[in-house]
JSON list of C-alpha atoms in Angstrom, two decimals:
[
{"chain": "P", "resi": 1362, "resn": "UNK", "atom": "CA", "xyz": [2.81, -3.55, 24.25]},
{"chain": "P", "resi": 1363, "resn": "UNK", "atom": "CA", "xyz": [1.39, -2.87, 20.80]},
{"chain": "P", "resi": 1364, "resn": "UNK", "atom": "CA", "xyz": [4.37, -2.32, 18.27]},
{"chain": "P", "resi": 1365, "resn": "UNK", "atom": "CA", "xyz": [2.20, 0.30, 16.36]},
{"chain": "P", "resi": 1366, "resn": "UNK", "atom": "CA", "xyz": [0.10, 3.50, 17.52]},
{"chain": "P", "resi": 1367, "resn": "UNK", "atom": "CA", "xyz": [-3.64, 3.76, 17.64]},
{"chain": "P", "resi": 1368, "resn": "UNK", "atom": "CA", "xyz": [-3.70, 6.07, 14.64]},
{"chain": "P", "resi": 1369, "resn": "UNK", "atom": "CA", "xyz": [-1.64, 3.74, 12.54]},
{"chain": "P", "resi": 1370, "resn": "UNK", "atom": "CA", "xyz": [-3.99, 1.26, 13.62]},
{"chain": "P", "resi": 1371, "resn": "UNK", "atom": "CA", "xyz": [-7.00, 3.40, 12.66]},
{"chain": "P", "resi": 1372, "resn": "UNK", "atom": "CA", "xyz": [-5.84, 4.55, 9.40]},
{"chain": "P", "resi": 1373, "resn": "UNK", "atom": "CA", "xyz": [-5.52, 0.88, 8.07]},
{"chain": "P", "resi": 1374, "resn": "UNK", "atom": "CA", "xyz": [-8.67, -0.27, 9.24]},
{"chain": "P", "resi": 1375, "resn": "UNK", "atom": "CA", "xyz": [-10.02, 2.45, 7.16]},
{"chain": "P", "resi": 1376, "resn": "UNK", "atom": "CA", "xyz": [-7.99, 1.20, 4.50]},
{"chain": "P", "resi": 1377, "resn": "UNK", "atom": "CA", "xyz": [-9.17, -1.86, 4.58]},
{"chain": "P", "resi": 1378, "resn": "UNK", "atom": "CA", "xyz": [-12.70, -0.88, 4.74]},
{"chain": "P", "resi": 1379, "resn": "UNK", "atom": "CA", "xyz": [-12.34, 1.34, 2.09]},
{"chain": "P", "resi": 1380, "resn": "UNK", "atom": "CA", "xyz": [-11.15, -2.22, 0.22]},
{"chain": "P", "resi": 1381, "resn": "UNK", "atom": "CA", "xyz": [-14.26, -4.09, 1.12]},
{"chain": "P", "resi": 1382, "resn": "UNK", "atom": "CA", "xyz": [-16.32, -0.96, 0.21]},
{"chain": "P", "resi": 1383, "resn": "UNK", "atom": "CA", "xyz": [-14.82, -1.26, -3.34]},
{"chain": "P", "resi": 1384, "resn": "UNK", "atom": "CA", "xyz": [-14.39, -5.75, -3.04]},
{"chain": "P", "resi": 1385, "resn": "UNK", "atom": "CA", "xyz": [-17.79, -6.67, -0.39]},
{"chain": "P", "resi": 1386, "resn": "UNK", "atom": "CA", "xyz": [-17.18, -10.46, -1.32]},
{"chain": "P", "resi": 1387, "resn": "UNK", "atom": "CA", "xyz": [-13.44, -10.09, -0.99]},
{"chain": "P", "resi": 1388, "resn": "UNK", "atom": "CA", "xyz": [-11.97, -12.93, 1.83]},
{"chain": "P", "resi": 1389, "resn": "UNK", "atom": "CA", "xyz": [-8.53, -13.38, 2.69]},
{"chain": "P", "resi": 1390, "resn": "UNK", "atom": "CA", "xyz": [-6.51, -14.17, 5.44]},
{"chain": "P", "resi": 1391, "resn": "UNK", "atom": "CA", "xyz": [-4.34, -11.16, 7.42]},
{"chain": "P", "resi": 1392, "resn": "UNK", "atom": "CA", "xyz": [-1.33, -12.47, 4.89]},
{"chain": "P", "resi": 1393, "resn": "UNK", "atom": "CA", "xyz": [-4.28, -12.16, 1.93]},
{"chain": "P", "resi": 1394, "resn": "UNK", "atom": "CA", "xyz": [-4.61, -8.51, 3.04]},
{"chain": "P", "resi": 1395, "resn": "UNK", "atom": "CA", "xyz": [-1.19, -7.93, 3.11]},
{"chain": "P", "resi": 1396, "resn": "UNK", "atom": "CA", "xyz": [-0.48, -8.95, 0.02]},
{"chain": "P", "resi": 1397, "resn": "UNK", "atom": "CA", "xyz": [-3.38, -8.02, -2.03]},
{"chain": "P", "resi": 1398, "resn": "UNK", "atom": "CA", "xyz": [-5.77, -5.50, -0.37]},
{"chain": "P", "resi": 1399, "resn": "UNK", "atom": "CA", "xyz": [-3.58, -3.28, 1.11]},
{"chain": "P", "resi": 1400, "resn": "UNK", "atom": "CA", "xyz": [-0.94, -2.43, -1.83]},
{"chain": "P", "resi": 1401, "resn": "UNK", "atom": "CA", "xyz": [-3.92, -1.97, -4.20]},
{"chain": "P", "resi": 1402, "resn": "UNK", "atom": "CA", "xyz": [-3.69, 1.09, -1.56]},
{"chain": "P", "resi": 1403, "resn": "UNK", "atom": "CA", "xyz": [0.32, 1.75, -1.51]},
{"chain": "P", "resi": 1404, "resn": "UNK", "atom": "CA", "xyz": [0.28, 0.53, 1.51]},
{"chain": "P", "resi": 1405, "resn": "UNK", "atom": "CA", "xyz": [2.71, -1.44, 3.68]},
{"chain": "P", "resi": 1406, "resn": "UNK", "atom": "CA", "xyz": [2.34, -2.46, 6.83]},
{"chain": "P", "resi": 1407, "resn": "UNK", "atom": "CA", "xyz": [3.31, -5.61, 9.59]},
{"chain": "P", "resi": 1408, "resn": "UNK", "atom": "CA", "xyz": [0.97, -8.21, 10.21]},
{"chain": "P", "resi": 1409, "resn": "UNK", "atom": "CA", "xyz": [0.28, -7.35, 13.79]},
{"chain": "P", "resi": 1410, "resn": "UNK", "atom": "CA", "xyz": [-1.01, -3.66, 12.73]},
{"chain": "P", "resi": 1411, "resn": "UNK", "atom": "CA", "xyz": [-2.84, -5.48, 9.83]},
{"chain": "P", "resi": 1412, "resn": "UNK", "atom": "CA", "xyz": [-4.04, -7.82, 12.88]},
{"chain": "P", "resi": 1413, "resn": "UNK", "atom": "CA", "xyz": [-5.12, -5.06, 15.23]},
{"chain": "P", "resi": 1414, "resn": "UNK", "atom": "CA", "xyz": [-7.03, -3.16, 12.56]},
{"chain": "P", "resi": 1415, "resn": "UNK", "atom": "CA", "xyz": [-9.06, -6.53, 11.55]},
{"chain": "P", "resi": 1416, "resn": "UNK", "atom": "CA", "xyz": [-9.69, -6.99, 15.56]},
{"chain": "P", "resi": 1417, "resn": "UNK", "atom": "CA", "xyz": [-10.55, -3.04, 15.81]},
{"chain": "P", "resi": 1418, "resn": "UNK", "atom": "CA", "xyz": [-13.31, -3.67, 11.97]},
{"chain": "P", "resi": 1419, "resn": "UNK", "atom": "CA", "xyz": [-14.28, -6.80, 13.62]},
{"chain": "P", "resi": 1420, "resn": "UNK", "atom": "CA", "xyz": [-15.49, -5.47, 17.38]},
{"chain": "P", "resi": 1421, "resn": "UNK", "atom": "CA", "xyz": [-17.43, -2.90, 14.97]},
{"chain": "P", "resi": 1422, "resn": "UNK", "atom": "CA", "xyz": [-19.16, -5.62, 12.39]},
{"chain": "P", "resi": 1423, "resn": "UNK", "atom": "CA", "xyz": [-17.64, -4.03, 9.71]},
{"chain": "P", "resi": 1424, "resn": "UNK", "atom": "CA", "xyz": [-15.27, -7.84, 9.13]},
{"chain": "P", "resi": 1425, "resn": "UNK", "atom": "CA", "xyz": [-16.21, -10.96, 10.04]},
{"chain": "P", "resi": 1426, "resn": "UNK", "atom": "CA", "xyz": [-13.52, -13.49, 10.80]},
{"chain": "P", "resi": 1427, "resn": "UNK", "atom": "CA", "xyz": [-14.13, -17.53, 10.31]},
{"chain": "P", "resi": 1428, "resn": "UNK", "atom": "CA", "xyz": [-11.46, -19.67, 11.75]},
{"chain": "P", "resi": 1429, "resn": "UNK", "atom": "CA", "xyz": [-10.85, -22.53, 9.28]},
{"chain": "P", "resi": 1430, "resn": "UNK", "atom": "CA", "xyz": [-10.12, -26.82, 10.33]},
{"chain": "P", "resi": 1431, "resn": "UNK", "atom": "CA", "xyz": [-6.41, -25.38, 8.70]},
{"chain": "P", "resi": 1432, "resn": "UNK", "atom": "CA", "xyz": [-6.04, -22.72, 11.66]},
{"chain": "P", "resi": 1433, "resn": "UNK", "atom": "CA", "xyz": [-6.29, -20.02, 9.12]},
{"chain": "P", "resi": 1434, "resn": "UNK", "atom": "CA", "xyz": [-8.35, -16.94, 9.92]},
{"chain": "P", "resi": 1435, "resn": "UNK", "atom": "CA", "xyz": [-10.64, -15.79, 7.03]},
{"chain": "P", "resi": 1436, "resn": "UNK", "atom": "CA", "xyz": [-11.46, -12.01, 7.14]},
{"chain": "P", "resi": 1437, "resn": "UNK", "atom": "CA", "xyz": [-14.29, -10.92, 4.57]},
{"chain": "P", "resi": 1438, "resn": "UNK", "atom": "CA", "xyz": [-17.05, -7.64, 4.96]},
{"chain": "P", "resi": 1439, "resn": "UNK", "atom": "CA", "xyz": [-20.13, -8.09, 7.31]},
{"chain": "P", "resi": 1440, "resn": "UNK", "atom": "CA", "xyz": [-22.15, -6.71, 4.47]},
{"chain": "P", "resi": 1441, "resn": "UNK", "atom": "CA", "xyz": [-21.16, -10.09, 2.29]},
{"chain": "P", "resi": 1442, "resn": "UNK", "atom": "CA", "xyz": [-22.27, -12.54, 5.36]},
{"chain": "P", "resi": 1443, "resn": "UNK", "atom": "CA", "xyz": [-25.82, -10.77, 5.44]},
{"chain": "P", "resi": 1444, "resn": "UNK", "atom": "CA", "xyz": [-26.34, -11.39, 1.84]}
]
């Protein structure tokens, strides 16, 4: 059972669109947008909401995920993989 609420979920995926609105090459992985993207926002938040927001902006094509030989997940904007 999720450990956060849809709107919690909802509201940073927005956040974090609103990020690669501002960044569109911006890449990171889910710890990358924990520490960087979101508190640029004042935001706060665990890894598995960060994690279900990324899933929620990547079943939409707004963030494209790359899995890396390392195991590490690279999130970045759709907009910046059509360029």
């Amino acid at each position: 059972m999720p450990d956060t609420n849809d709107s919690e979920v909802r509201r940073i995926a927005e956040k974090i669109a609103c990020y690669l609105r501002a960044h569109p090459y911006a890449a990171d992985t889910i710890e990358g947008v924990a520490e960087w993207w979101l508190p640029s926002k004042g935001i706060e938040v665990s890894a598995s909401t960060i994690q279900q927001a990324l899933d929620d902006l990547c079943a939409q094509s707004v963030v494209v995920c790359h899995a890396h030989p390392n195991g590490n997940n690279i999130y970045s904007s759709q907009q910046a993989q059509d360029e």
